[in-house]
Amino acid sequence: MTNESVPFDPALGPPMEIADAELAASEALVDNTAGSVHSWDLVTGADGPGTRMTLFTAGCGLRCQYCQNPDTWRMKDGVRHTVDEVMARVTRYSTIMKVTGGGLTISGGEPLLQSKFVTQIFRRASDLNIHTALDTAGLLGSRLTDDDLNYIDLVLLDIKSGLPDTYKRVTGRPLQPTLDFAERLSRLGKTTWIRFVLVPGLTDDEENVDAIGKFVATLDGVERMEILPFHQMGKAKWEATGEPYLLGDTKAPSPELIARVRAQLESYGLPVKVA
């Protein structure tokens, strides 16, 4: 059921009451031996190079209007797994991951909501010479120490918008923490793939795209700039949450729009790929 007690103005951003509660709960987490897991997947050609075991954690402190997995929003909806249990499954597929040049990706939800749990998994995987990737929005990047980042081979960083007001409208959160994390990754020389979801009428404004391009062009270590065209694959999940879904009538971006945005980003010298 939609939480009608939360004032909701689409121009300002999505309702944040539950997301705020998730952030507050995550600040109290101290156990680094177990965490809340939503699901697992073994895929090729997504979430990093090669065949990858992708672990989706439960819980997120953002409320992106175009989220395709709103069922990952709450930690309480996941299944508790220990680091040992996670590594047992990762080890089972380690041969195929190594042969294909793949590895382990931790996604979500937002993995850094459970940063201590995630960090332990990455450390253990690195000890086994398994390639590691973190898929994050960067809001909580400050929760990782530089030493923690040593165990992460690739960061898939979602920069959801280039303008602060648009970012707030899209996610309910400020843009600056993500930019700060990106600059830190750049200073450390960390290999990074930047991801940007292209949503007609929401993130496609030329000024917004230019802001992303200008910023990303200042970063070192960016191996790929991905455009992810919006789709409606998560619509049924939104309907199940009871939360207001503002993009129900939004169409996928046209080939012409994708081409325009690609050209804008490439004009900054970025290695652009359309997912």
PDB file of C-alpha atoms in Angstrom:
ATOM      1  CA  MET A   1       0.000   0.000   0.000  1.00  0.00           C
ATOM      2  CA  THR A   2       1.310   3.453  -0.845  1.00  0.00           C
ATOM      3  CA  ASN A   3       2.421   5.423   2.192  1.00  0.00           C
ATOM      4  CA  GLU A   4      -0.017   8.328   1.871  1.00  0.00           C
ATOM      5  CA  SER A   5       1.394  10.078   4.946  1.00  0.00           C
ATOM      6  CA  VAL A   6       4.526  11.065   3.018  1.00  0.00           C
ATOM      7  CA  PRO A   7       4.122  14.350   1.103  1.00  0.00           C
ATOM      8  CA  PHE A   8       4.964  13.654  -2.511  1.00  0.00           C
ATOM      9  CA  ASP A   9       5.910  16.252  -5.083  1.00  0.00           C
ATOM     10  CA  PRO A  10       7.214  14.695  -8.325  1.00  0.00           C
ATOM     11  CA  ALA A  11       9.172  17.863  -9.065  1.00  0.00           C
ATOM     12  CA  LEU A  12      11.165  17.501  -5.848  1.00  0.00           C
ATOM     13  CA  GLY A  13      11.813  13.773  -5.919  1.00  0.00           C
ATOM     14  CA  PRO A  14      10.357  10.468  -4.750  1.00  0.00           C
ATOM     15  CA  PRO A  15       9.100   9.674  -1.225  1.00  0.00           C
ATOM     16  CA  MET A  16      12.155   8.979   0.963  1.00  0.00           C
ATOM     17  CA  GLU A  17      10.758   7.805   4.301  1.00  0.00           C
ATOM     18  CA  ILE A  18      11.612   4.113   3.802  1.00  0.00           C
ATOM     19  CA  ALA A  19      14.929   4.917   2.138  1.00  0.00           C
ATOM     20  CA  ASP A  20      15.853   7.136   5.087  1.00  0.00           C
ATOM     21  CA  ALA A  21      15.038   4.285   7.459  1.00  0.00           C
ATOM     22  CA  GLU A  22      17.273   1.935   5.457  1.00  0.00           C
ATOM     23  CA  LEU A  23      20.175   4.373   5.679  1.00  0.00           C
ATOM     24  CA  ALA A  24      19.699   4.800   9.415  1.00  0.00           C
ATOM     25  CA  ALA A  25      19.552   1.030   9.938  1.00  0.00           C
ATOM     26  CA  SER A  26      22.686   0.509   7.873  1.00  0.00           C
ATOM     27  CA  GLU A  27      24.647   2.934  10.038  1.00  0.00           C
ATOM     28  CA  ALA A  28      24.025   0.643  12.993  1.00  0.00           C
ATOM     29  CA  LEU A  29      25.344  -2.497  11.266  1.00  0.00           C
ATOM     30  CA  VAL A  30      28.553  -3.806  12.834  1.00  0.00           C
ATOM     31  CA  ASP A  31      28.603  -7.464  11.774  1.00  0.00           C
ATOM     32  CA  ASN A  32      31.018  -8.078   8.904  1.00  0.00           C
ATOM     33  CA  THR A  33      30.454 -11.835   8.849  1.00  0.00           C
ATOM     34  CA  ALA A  34      26.914 -11.878   7.413  1.00  0.00           C
ATOM     35  CA  GLY A  35      24.519  -9.740   5.421  1.00  0.00           C
ATOM     36  CA  SER A  36      21.183  -9.534   3.652  1.00  0.00           C
ATOM     37  CA  VAL A  37      21.212 -11.017   0.137  1.00  0.00           C
ATOM     38  CA  HIS A  38      18.399 -10.542  -2.358  1.00  0.00           C
ATOM     39  CA  SER A  39      19.464 -12.921  -5.139  1.00  0.00           C
ATOM     40  CA  TRP A  40      22.265 -14.335  -7.296  1.00  0.00           C
ATOM     41  CA  ASP A  41      22.830 -14.560 -11.025  1.00  0.00           C
ATOM     42  CA  LEU A  42      25.428 -16.062 -13.347  1.00  0.00           C
ATOM     43  CA  VAL A  43      25.627 -13.967 -16.506  1.00  0.00           C
ATOM     44  CA  THR A  44      27.904 -13.151 -19.417  1.00  0.00           C
ATOM     45  CA  GLY A  45      28.289  -9.706 -20.948  1.00  0.00           C
ATOM     46  CA  ALA A  46      26.814  -7.711 -18.067  1.00  0.00           C
ATOM     47  CA  ASP A  47      28.047  -6.224 -14.799  1.00  0.00           C
ATOM     48  CA  GLY A  48      31.672  -6.446 -15.874  1.00  0.00           C
ATOM     49  CA  PRO A  49      33.872  -8.493 -18.203  1.00  0.00           C
ATOM     50  CA  GLY A  50      33.480 -12.216 -18.865  1.00  0.00           C
ATOM     51  CA  THR A  51      31.113 -14.615 -17.115  1.00  0.00           C
ATOM     52  CA  ARG A  52      30.259 -13.234 -13.712  1.00  0.00           C
ATOM     53  CA  MET A  53      28.609 -14.326 -10.531  1.00  0.00           C
ATOM     54  CA  THR A  54      26.526 -11.301  -9.559  1.00  0.00           C
ATOM     55  CA  LEU A  55      25.411 -11.060  -5.953  1.00  0.00           C
ATOM     56  CA  PHE A  56      22.511  -8.671  -5.374  1.00  0.00           C
ATOM     57  CA  THR A  57      22.362  -7.326  -1.847  1.00  0.00           C
ATOM     58  CA  ALA A  58      19.099  -6.182  -0.259  1.00  0.00           C
ATOM     59  CA  GLY A  59      18.572  -2.611   0.841  1.00  0.00           C
ATOM     60  CA  CYS A  60      18.968   0.779  -0.819  1.00  0.00           C
ATOM     61  CA  GLY A  61      19.085   4.364   0.369  1.00  0.00           C
ATOM     62  CA  LEU A  62      18.060   5.840  -2.993  1.00  0.00           C
ATOM     63  CA  ARG A  63      14.667   5.790  -4.680  1.00  0.00           C
ATOM     64  CA  CYS A  64      15.436   6.125  -8.384  1.00  0.00           C
ATOM     65  CA  GLN A  65      12.324   6.787 -10.436  1.00  0.00           C
ATOM     66  CA  TYR A  66      13.453   4.249 -13.057  1.00  0.00           C
ATOM     67  CA  CYS A  67      14.636   1.518 -10.659  1.00  0.00           C
ATOM     68  CA  GLN A  68      14.060  -1.881 -12.276  1.00  0.00           C
ATOM     69  CA  ASN A  69      14.462  -3.800  -9.016  1.00  0.00           C
ATOM     70  CA  PRO A  70      12.357  -2.087  -6.331  1.00  0.00           C
ATOM     71  CA  ASP A  71      12.080  -5.505  -4.681  1.00  0.00           C
ATOM     72  CA  THR A  72      15.692  -4.973  -3.509  1.00  0.00           C
ATOM     73  CA  TRP A  73      14.925  -1.804  -1.523  1.00  0.00           C
ATOM     74  CA  ARG A  74      14.681  -3.266   1.982  1.00  0.00           C
ATOM     75  CA  MET A  75      17.269  -5.262   3.864  1.00  0.00           C
ATOM     76  CA  LYS A  76      14.554  -7.115   5.755  1.00  0.00           C
ATOM     77  CA  ASP A  77      13.283  -8.601   2.500  1.00  0.00           C
ATOM     78  CA  GLY A  78      16.577 -10.360   1.797  1.00  0.00           C
ATOM     79  CA  VAL A  79      17.959 -13.659   3.068  1.00  0.00           C
ATOM     80  CA  ARG A  80      20.732 -13.581   5.627  1.00  0.00           C
ATOM     81  CA  HIS A  81      23.921 -15.252   4.417  1.00  0.00           C
ATOM     82  CA  THR A  82      27.328 -15.478   6.008  1.00  0.00           C
ATOM     83  CA  VAL A  83      30.500 -14.567   4.166  1.00  0.00           C
ATOM     84  CA  ASP A  84      31.449 -18.256   4.280  1.00  0.00           C
ATOM     85  CA  GLU A  85      28.176 -19.216   2.584  1.00  0.00           C
ATOM     86  CA  VAL A  86      28.687 -16.598  -0.120  1.00  0.00           C
ATOM     87  CA  MET A  87      32.243 -17.716  -0.763  1.00  0.00           C
ATOM     88  CA  ALA A  88      31.196 -21.354  -0.999  1.00  0.00           C
ATOM     89  CA  ARG A  89      28.954 -20.454  -3.908  1.00  0.00           C
ATOM     90  CA  VAL A  90      31.509 -18.145  -5.510  1.00  0.00           C
ATOM     91  CA  THR A  91      34.184 -20.830  -5.286  1.00  0.00           C
ATOM     92  CA  ARG A  92      31.874 -23.307  -6.988  1.00  0.00           C
ATOM     93  CA  TYR A  93      31.943 -21.167 -10.136  1.00  0.00           C
ATOM     94  CA  SER A  94      35.490 -19.840  -9.863  1.00  0.00           C
ATOM     95  CA  THR A  95      36.863 -21.973 -12.697  1.00  0.00           C
ATOM     96  CA  ILE A  96      34.370 -20.795 -15.312  1.00  0.00           C
ATOM     97  CA  MET A  97      34.781 -17.197 -14.140  1.00  0.00           C
ATOM     98  CA  LYS A  98      38.560 -17.333 -14.483  1.00  0.00           C
ATOM     99  CA  VAL A  99      38.504 -19.154 -17.845  1.00  0.00           C
ATOM    100  CA  THR A 100      36.205 -16.510 -19.364  1.00  0.00           C
ATOM    101  CA  GLY A 101      37.988 -13.556 -17.817  1.00  0.00           C
ATOM    102  CA  GLY A 102      35.033 -12.952 -15.535  1.00  0.00           C
ATOM    103  CA  GLY A 103      34.654 -12.749 -11.801  1.00  0.00           C
ATOM    104  CA  LEU A 104      32.423 -11.630  -8.958  1.00  0.00           C
ATOM    105  CA  THR A 105      30.231  -8.519  -9.061  1.00  0.00           C
ATOM    106  CA  ILE A 106      28.341  -7.250  -6.024  1.00  0.00           C
ATOM    107  CA  SER A 107      25.311  -5.155  -6.922  1.00  0.00           C
ATOM    108  CA  GLY A 108      21.985  -4.382  -5.308  1.00  0.00           C
ATOM    109  CA  GLY A 109      20.050  -2.569  -4.043  1.00  0.00           C
ATOM    110  CA  GLU A 110      23.047  -0.571  -2.923  1.00  0.00           C
ATOM    111  CA  PRO A 111      25.921  -2.803  -1.760  1.00  0.00           C
ATOM    112  CA  LEU A 112      27.567  -0.115   0.348  1.00  0.00           C
ATOM    113  CA  LEU A 113      24.575  -0.073   2.651  1.00  0.00           C
ATOM    114  CA  GLN A 114      26.286  -3.225   3.975  1.00  0.00           C
ATOM    115  CA  SER A 115      29.847  -2.130   3.334  1.00  0.00           C
ATOM    116  CA  LYS A 116      31.493  -4.267   6.039  1.00  0.00           C
ATOM    117  CA  PHE A 117      29.875  -7.451   4.725  1.00  0.00           C
ATOM    118  CA  VAL A 118      30.678  -6.596   1.116  1.00  0.00           C
ATOM    119  CA  THR A 119      34.289  -5.720   1.902  1.00  0.00           C
ATOM    120  CA  GLN A 120      34.900  -9.084   3.539  1.00  0.00           C
ATOM    121  CA  ILE A 121      33.598 -10.886   0.458  1.00  0.00           C
ATOM    122  CA  PHE A 122      35.842  -8.868  -1.829  1.00  0.00           C
ATOM    123  CA  ARG A 123      38.874  -9.575   0.343  1.00  0.00           C
ATOM    124  CA  ARG A 124      38.191 -13.295   0.299  1.00  0.00           C
ATOM    125  CA  ALA A 125      37.579 -13.329  -3.463  1.00  0.00           C
ATOM    126  CA  SER A 126      40.788 -11.402  -4.117  1.00  0.00           C
ATOM    127  CA  ASP A 127      42.719 -13.951  -2.071  1.00  0.00           C
ATOM    128  CA  LEU A 128      41.455 -16.549  -4.575  1.00  0.00           C
ATOM    129  CA  ASN A 129      42.552 -14.373  -7.524  1.00  0.00           C
ATOM    130  CA  ILE A 130      38.945 -13.824  -8.568  1.00  0.00           C
ATOM    131  CA  HIS A 131      38.294 -10.547 -10.405  1.00  0.00           C
ATOM    132  CA  THR A 132      36.025  -8.312  -8.328  1.00  0.00           C
ATOM    133  CA  ALA A 133      33.604  -5.540  -9.320  1.00  0.00           C
ATOM    134  CA  LEU A 134      31.405  -3.223  -7.278  1.00  0.00           C
ATOM    135  CA  ASP A 135      28.200  -1.825  -8.793  1.00  0.00           C
ATOM    136  CA  THR A 136      27.280   1.290  -6.808  1.00  0.00           C
ATOM    137  CA  ALA A 137      25.624   4.687  -7.013  1.00  0.00           C
ATOM    138  CA  GLY A 138      28.499   6.124  -4.980  1.00  0.00           C
ATOM    139  CA  LEU A 139      26.354   7.839  -2.334  1.00  0.00           C
ATOM    140  CA  LEU A 140      28.101   5.848   0.405  1.00  0.00           C
ATOM    141  CA  GLY A 141      31.543   5.670  -1.166  1.00  0.00           C
ATOM    142  CA  SER A 142      33.060   7.280   1.928  1.00  0.00           C
ATOM    143  CA  ARG A 143      32.298   4.072   3.827  1.00  0.00           C
ATOM    144  CA  LEU A 144      35.135   2.381   1.933  1.00  0.00           C
ATOM    145  CA  THR A 145      38.720   2.976   2.996  1.00  0.00           C
ATOM    146  CA  ASP A 146      41.488   3.168   0.414  1.00  0.00           C
ATOM    147  CA  ASP A 147      42.588  -0.255   1.644  1.00  0.00           C
ATOM    148  CA  ASP A 148      39.081  -1.622   1.011  1.00  0.00           C
ATOM    149  CA  LEU A 149      39.308  -0.349  -2.564  1.00  0.00           C
ATOM    150  CA  ASN A 150      42.531  -2.301  -3.072  1.00  0.00           C
ATOM    151  CA  TYR A 151      40.402  -5.461  -3.150  1.00  0.00           C
ATOM    152  CA  ILE A 152      38.045  -4.121  -5.829  1.00  0.00           C
ATOM    153  CA  ASP A 153      39.345  -4.445  -9.395  1.00  0.00           C
ATOM    154  CA  LEU A 154      36.535  -2.561 -11.143  1.00  0.00           C
ATOM    155  CA  VAL A 155      33.927  -0.046 -10.016  1.00  0.00           C
ATOM    156  CA  LEU A 156      30.696   0.234 -11.988  1.00  0.00           C
ATOM    157  CA  LEU A 157      29.650   3.733 -10.949  1.00  0.00           C
ATOM    158  CA  ASP A 158      26.134   4.923 -11.715  1.00  0.00           C
ATOM    159  CA  ILE A 159      26.114   8.664 -12.332  1.00  0.00           C
ATOM    160  CA  LYS A 160      22.410   9.033 -12.733  1.00  0.00           C
ATOM    161  CA  SER A 161      22.381  12.707 -13.729  1.00  0.00           C
ATOM    162  CA  GLY A 162      24.856  15.519 -14.172  1.00  0.00           C
ATOM    163  CA  LEU A 163      22.839  18.375 -12.667  1.00  0.00           C
ATOM    164  CA  PRO A 164      22.166  18.435  -8.900  1.00  0.00           C
ATOM    165  CA  ASP A 165      18.488  19.366  -9.233  1.00  0.00           C
ATOM    166  CA  THR A 166      17.862  16.602 -11.772  1.00  0.00           C
ATOM    167  CA  TYR A 167      19.765  14.091  -9.666  1.00  0.00           C
ATOM    168  CA  LYS A 168      17.642  14.970  -6.634  1.00  0.00           C
ATOM    169  CA  ARG A 169      14.464  14.577  -8.680  1.00  0.00           C
ATOM    170  CA  VAL A 170      15.635  11.215 -10.053  1.00  0.00           C
ATOM    171  CA  THR A 171      16.977   9.657  -6.840  1.00  0.00           C
ATOM    172  CA  GLY A 172      15.844  11.692  -3.857  1.00  0.00           C
ATOM    173  CA  ARG A 173      19.491  12.216  -2.878  1.00  0.00           C
ATOM    174  CA  PRO A 174      22.234  14.807  -3.497  1.00  0.00           C
ATOM    175  CA  LEU A 175      24.655  14.397  -6.387  1.00  0.00           C
ATOM    176  CA  GLN A 176      27.843  15.604  -4.682  1.00  0.00           C
ATOM    177  CA  PRO A 177      28.739  12.397  -2.756  1.00  0.00           C
ATOM    178  CA  THR A 178      28.782  10.490  -6.044  1.00  0.00           C
ATOM    179  CA  LEU A 179      31.020  13.090  -7.682  1.00  0.00           C
ATOM    180  CA  ASP A 180      33.335  13.021  -4.663  1.00  0.00           C
ATOM    181  CA  PHE A 181      33.606   9.241  -4.869  1.00  0.00           C
ATOM    182  CA  ALA A 182      34.299   9.377  -8.606  1.00  0.00           C
ATOM    183  CA  GLU A 183      37.106  11.873  -8.073  1.00  0.00           C
ATOM    184  CA  ARG A 184      38.561   9.695  -5.337  1.00  0.00           C
ATOM    185  CA  LEU A 185      38.532   6.655  -7.632  1.00  0.00           C
ATOM    186  CA  SER A 186      40.276   8.784 -10.242  1.00  0.00           C
ATOM    187  CA  ARG A 187      43.005   9.854  -7.810  1.00  0.00           C
ATOM    188  CA  LEU A 188      43.575   6.220  -6.855  1.00  0.00           C
ATOM    189  CA  GLY A 189      43.758   5.139 -10.497  1.00  0.00           C
ATOM    190  CA  LYS A 190      40.876   2.715 -10.039  1.00  0.00           C
ATOM    191  CA  THR A 191      39.453   1.186 -13.222  1.00  0.00           C
ATOM    192  CA  THR A 192      35.909   2.499 -13.585  1.00  0.00           C
ATOM    193  CA  TRP A 193      32.923   2.046 -15.862  1.00  0.00           C
ATOM    194  CA  ILE A 194      30.505   4.964 -15.679  1.00  0.00           C
ATOM    195  CA  ARG A 195      26.840   4.124 -16.200  1.00  0.00           C
ATOM    196  CA  PHE A 196      24.069   6.527 -17.175  1.00  0.00           C
ATOM    197  CA  VAL A 197      20.418   5.587 -17.612  1.00  0.00           C
ATOM    198  CA  LEU A 198      18.837   7.542 -20.450  1.00  0.00           C
ATOM    199  CA  VAL A 199      15.198   8.325 -19.668  1.00  0.00           C
ATOM    200  CA  PRO A 200      13.159  10.463 -22.092  1.00  0.00           C
ATOM    201  CA  GLY A 201      11.789  13.501 -20.331  1.00  0.00           C
ATOM    202  CA  LEU A 202      13.841  12.907 -17.190  1.00  0.00           C
ATOM    203  CA  THR A 203      17.590  12.574 -17.837  1.00  0.00           C
ATOM    204  CA  ASP A 204      17.829  13.343 -21.551  1.00  0.00           C
ATOM    205  CA  ASP A 205      18.110  17.133 -21.351  1.00  0.00           C
ATOM    206  CA  GLU A 206      21.137  18.333 -23.331  1.00  0.00           C
ATOM    207  CA  GLU A 207      22.446  20.382 -20.416  1.00  0.00           C
ATOM    208  CA  ASN A 208      22.212  17.371 -18.115  1.00  0.00           C
ATOM    209  CA  VAL A 209      24.066  15.114 -20.560  1.00  0.00           C
ATOM    210  CA  ASP A 210      26.730  17.765 -21.127  1.00  0.00           C
ATOM    211  CA  ALA A 211      27.244  18.097 -17.380  1.00  0.00           C
ATOM    212  CA  ILE A 212      27.941  14.373 -17.141  1.00  0.00           C
ATOM    213  CA  GLY A 213      30.269  14.419 -20.127  1.00  0.00           C
ATOM    214  CA  LYS A 214      32.276  17.380 -18.852  1.00  0.00           C
ATOM    215  CA  PHE A 215      32.708  15.808 -15.434  1.00  0.00           C
ATOM    216  CA  VAL A 216      33.604  12.299 -16.571  1.00  0.00           C
ATOM    217  CA  ALA A 217      36.143  13.717 -19.013  1.00  0.00           C
ATOM    218  CA  THR A 218      38.132  15.024 -16.020  1.00  0.00           C
ATOM    219  CA  LEU A 219      38.507  11.546 -14.506  1.00  0.00           C
ATOM    220  CA  ASP A 220      41.366   9.095 -14.884  1.00  0.00           C
ATOM    221  CA  GLY A 221      40.749   5.357 -15.063  1.00  0.00           C
ATOM    222  CA  VAL A 222      37.438   5.499 -16.945  1.00  0.00           C
ATOM    223  CA  GLU A 223      37.528   2.462 -19.230  1.00  0.00           C
ATOM    224  CA  ARG A 224      33.964   2.735 -20.466  1.00  0.00           C
ATOM    225  CA  MET A 225      31.034   5.157 -20.470  1.00  0.00           C
ATOM    226  CA  GLU A 226      27.807   3.164 -20.736  1.00  0.00           C
ATOM    227  CA  ILE A 227      24.450   4.505 -21.878  1.00  0.00           C
ATOM    228  CA  LEU A 228      21.662   2.313 -20.528  1.00  0.00           C
ATOM    229  CA  PRO A 229      18.411   3.025 -22.413  1.00  0.00           C
ATOM    230  CA  PHE A 230      15.341   3.121 -20.167  1.00  0.00           C
ATOM    231  CA  HIS A 231      12.863   0.225 -20.396  1.00  0.00           C
ATOM    232  CA  GLN A 232       9.708  -0.923 -18.628  1.00  0.00           C
ATOM    233  CA  MET A 233      10.928  -4.347 -17.450  1.00  0.00           C
ATOM    234  CA  GLY A 234      10.541  -3.354 -13.800  1.00  0.00           C
ATOM    235  CA  LYS A 235       6.993  -1.984 -14.072  1.00  0.00           C
ATOM    236  CA  ALA A 236       5.279  -5.033 -12.543  1.00  0.00           C
ATOM    237  CA  LYS A 237       7.634  -4.910  -9.559  1.00  0.00           C
ATOM    238  CA  TRP A 238       6.723  -1.270  -8.970  1.00  0.00           C
ATOM    239  CA  GLU A 239       3.052  -2.125  -9.027  1.00  0.00           C
ATOM    240  CA  ALA A 240       3.694  -4.768  -6.387  1.00  0.00           C
ATOM    241  CA  THR A 241       5.375  -2.250  -4.049  1.00  0.00           C
ATOM    242  CA  GLY A 242       2.423   0.127  -3.998  1.00  0.00           C
ATOM    243  CA  GLU A 243       4.835   3.045  -4.368  1.00  0.00           C
ATOM    244  CA  PRO A 244       4.020   5.724  -6.970  1.00  0.00           C
ATOM    245  CA  TYR A 245       5.595   4.857 -10.319  1.00  0.00           C
ATOM    246  CA  LEU A 246       5.930   8.052 -12.312  1.00  0.00           C
ATOM    247  CA  LEU A 247       7.314   6.516 -15.493  1.00  0.00           C
ATOM    248  CA  GLY A 248       4.465   4.182 -16.372  1.00  0.00           C
ATOM    249  CA  ASP A 249       3.793   5.992 -19.634  1.00  0.00           C
ATOM    250  CA  THR A 250       7.424   6.734 -20.507  1.00  0.00           C
ATOM    251  CA  LYS A 251       8.637   5.175 -23.741  1.00  0.00           C
ATOM    252  CA  ALA A 252      12.085   3.744 -24.385  1.00  0.00           C
ATOM    253  CA  PRO A 253      14.450   6.302 -25.927  1.00  0.00           C
ATOM    254  CA  SER A 254      14.336   6.443 -29.706  1.00  0.00           C
ATOM    255  CA  PRO A 255      17.383   5.515 -31.814  1.00  0.00           C
ATOM    256  CA  GLU A 256      17.679   9.206 -32.674  1.00  0.00           C
ATOM    257  CA  LEU A 257      17.793  10.231 -29.006  1.00  0.00           C
ATOM    258  CA  ILE A 258      20.348   7.553 -28.187  1.00  0.00           C
ATOM    259  CA  ALA A 259      22.493   8.695 -31.114  1.00  0.00           C
ATOM    260  CA  ARG A 260      22.302  12.327 -29.970  1.00  0.00           C
ATOM    261  CA  VAL A 261      23.325  11.500 -26.410  1.00  0.00           C
ATOM    262  CA  ARG A 262      26.083   9.212 -27.601  1.00  0.00           C
ATOM    263  CA  ALA A 263      27.466  11.954 -29.831  1.00  0.00           C
ATOM    264  CA  GLN A 264      27.326  14.440 -26.950  1.00  0.00           C
ATOM    265  CA  LEU A 265      29.326  12.170 -24.660  1.00  0.00           C
ATOM    266  CA  GLU A 266      31.783  11.167 -27.371  1.00  0.00           C
ATOM    267  CA  SER A 267      32.454  14.843 -28.031  1.00  0.00           C
ATOM    268  CA  TYR A 268      34.234  14.855 -24.659  1.00  0.00           C
ATOM    269  CA  GLY A 269      36.522  12.062 -25.775  1.00  0.00           C
ATOM    270  CA  LEU A 270      34.742   9.381 -23.765  1.00  0.00           C
ATOM    271  CA  PRO A 271      34.739   5.686 -24.748  1.00  0.00           C
ATOM    272  CA  VAL A 272      30.956   5.343 -25.081  1.00  0.00           C
ATOM    273  CA  LYS A 273      29.068   2.060 -25.292  1.00  0.00           C
ATOM    274  CA  VAL A 274      25.300   1.617 -25.553  1.00  0.00           C
ATOM    275  CA  ALA A 275      24.206  -1.319 -23.403  1.00  0.00           C
TER     276      ALA A 275
END
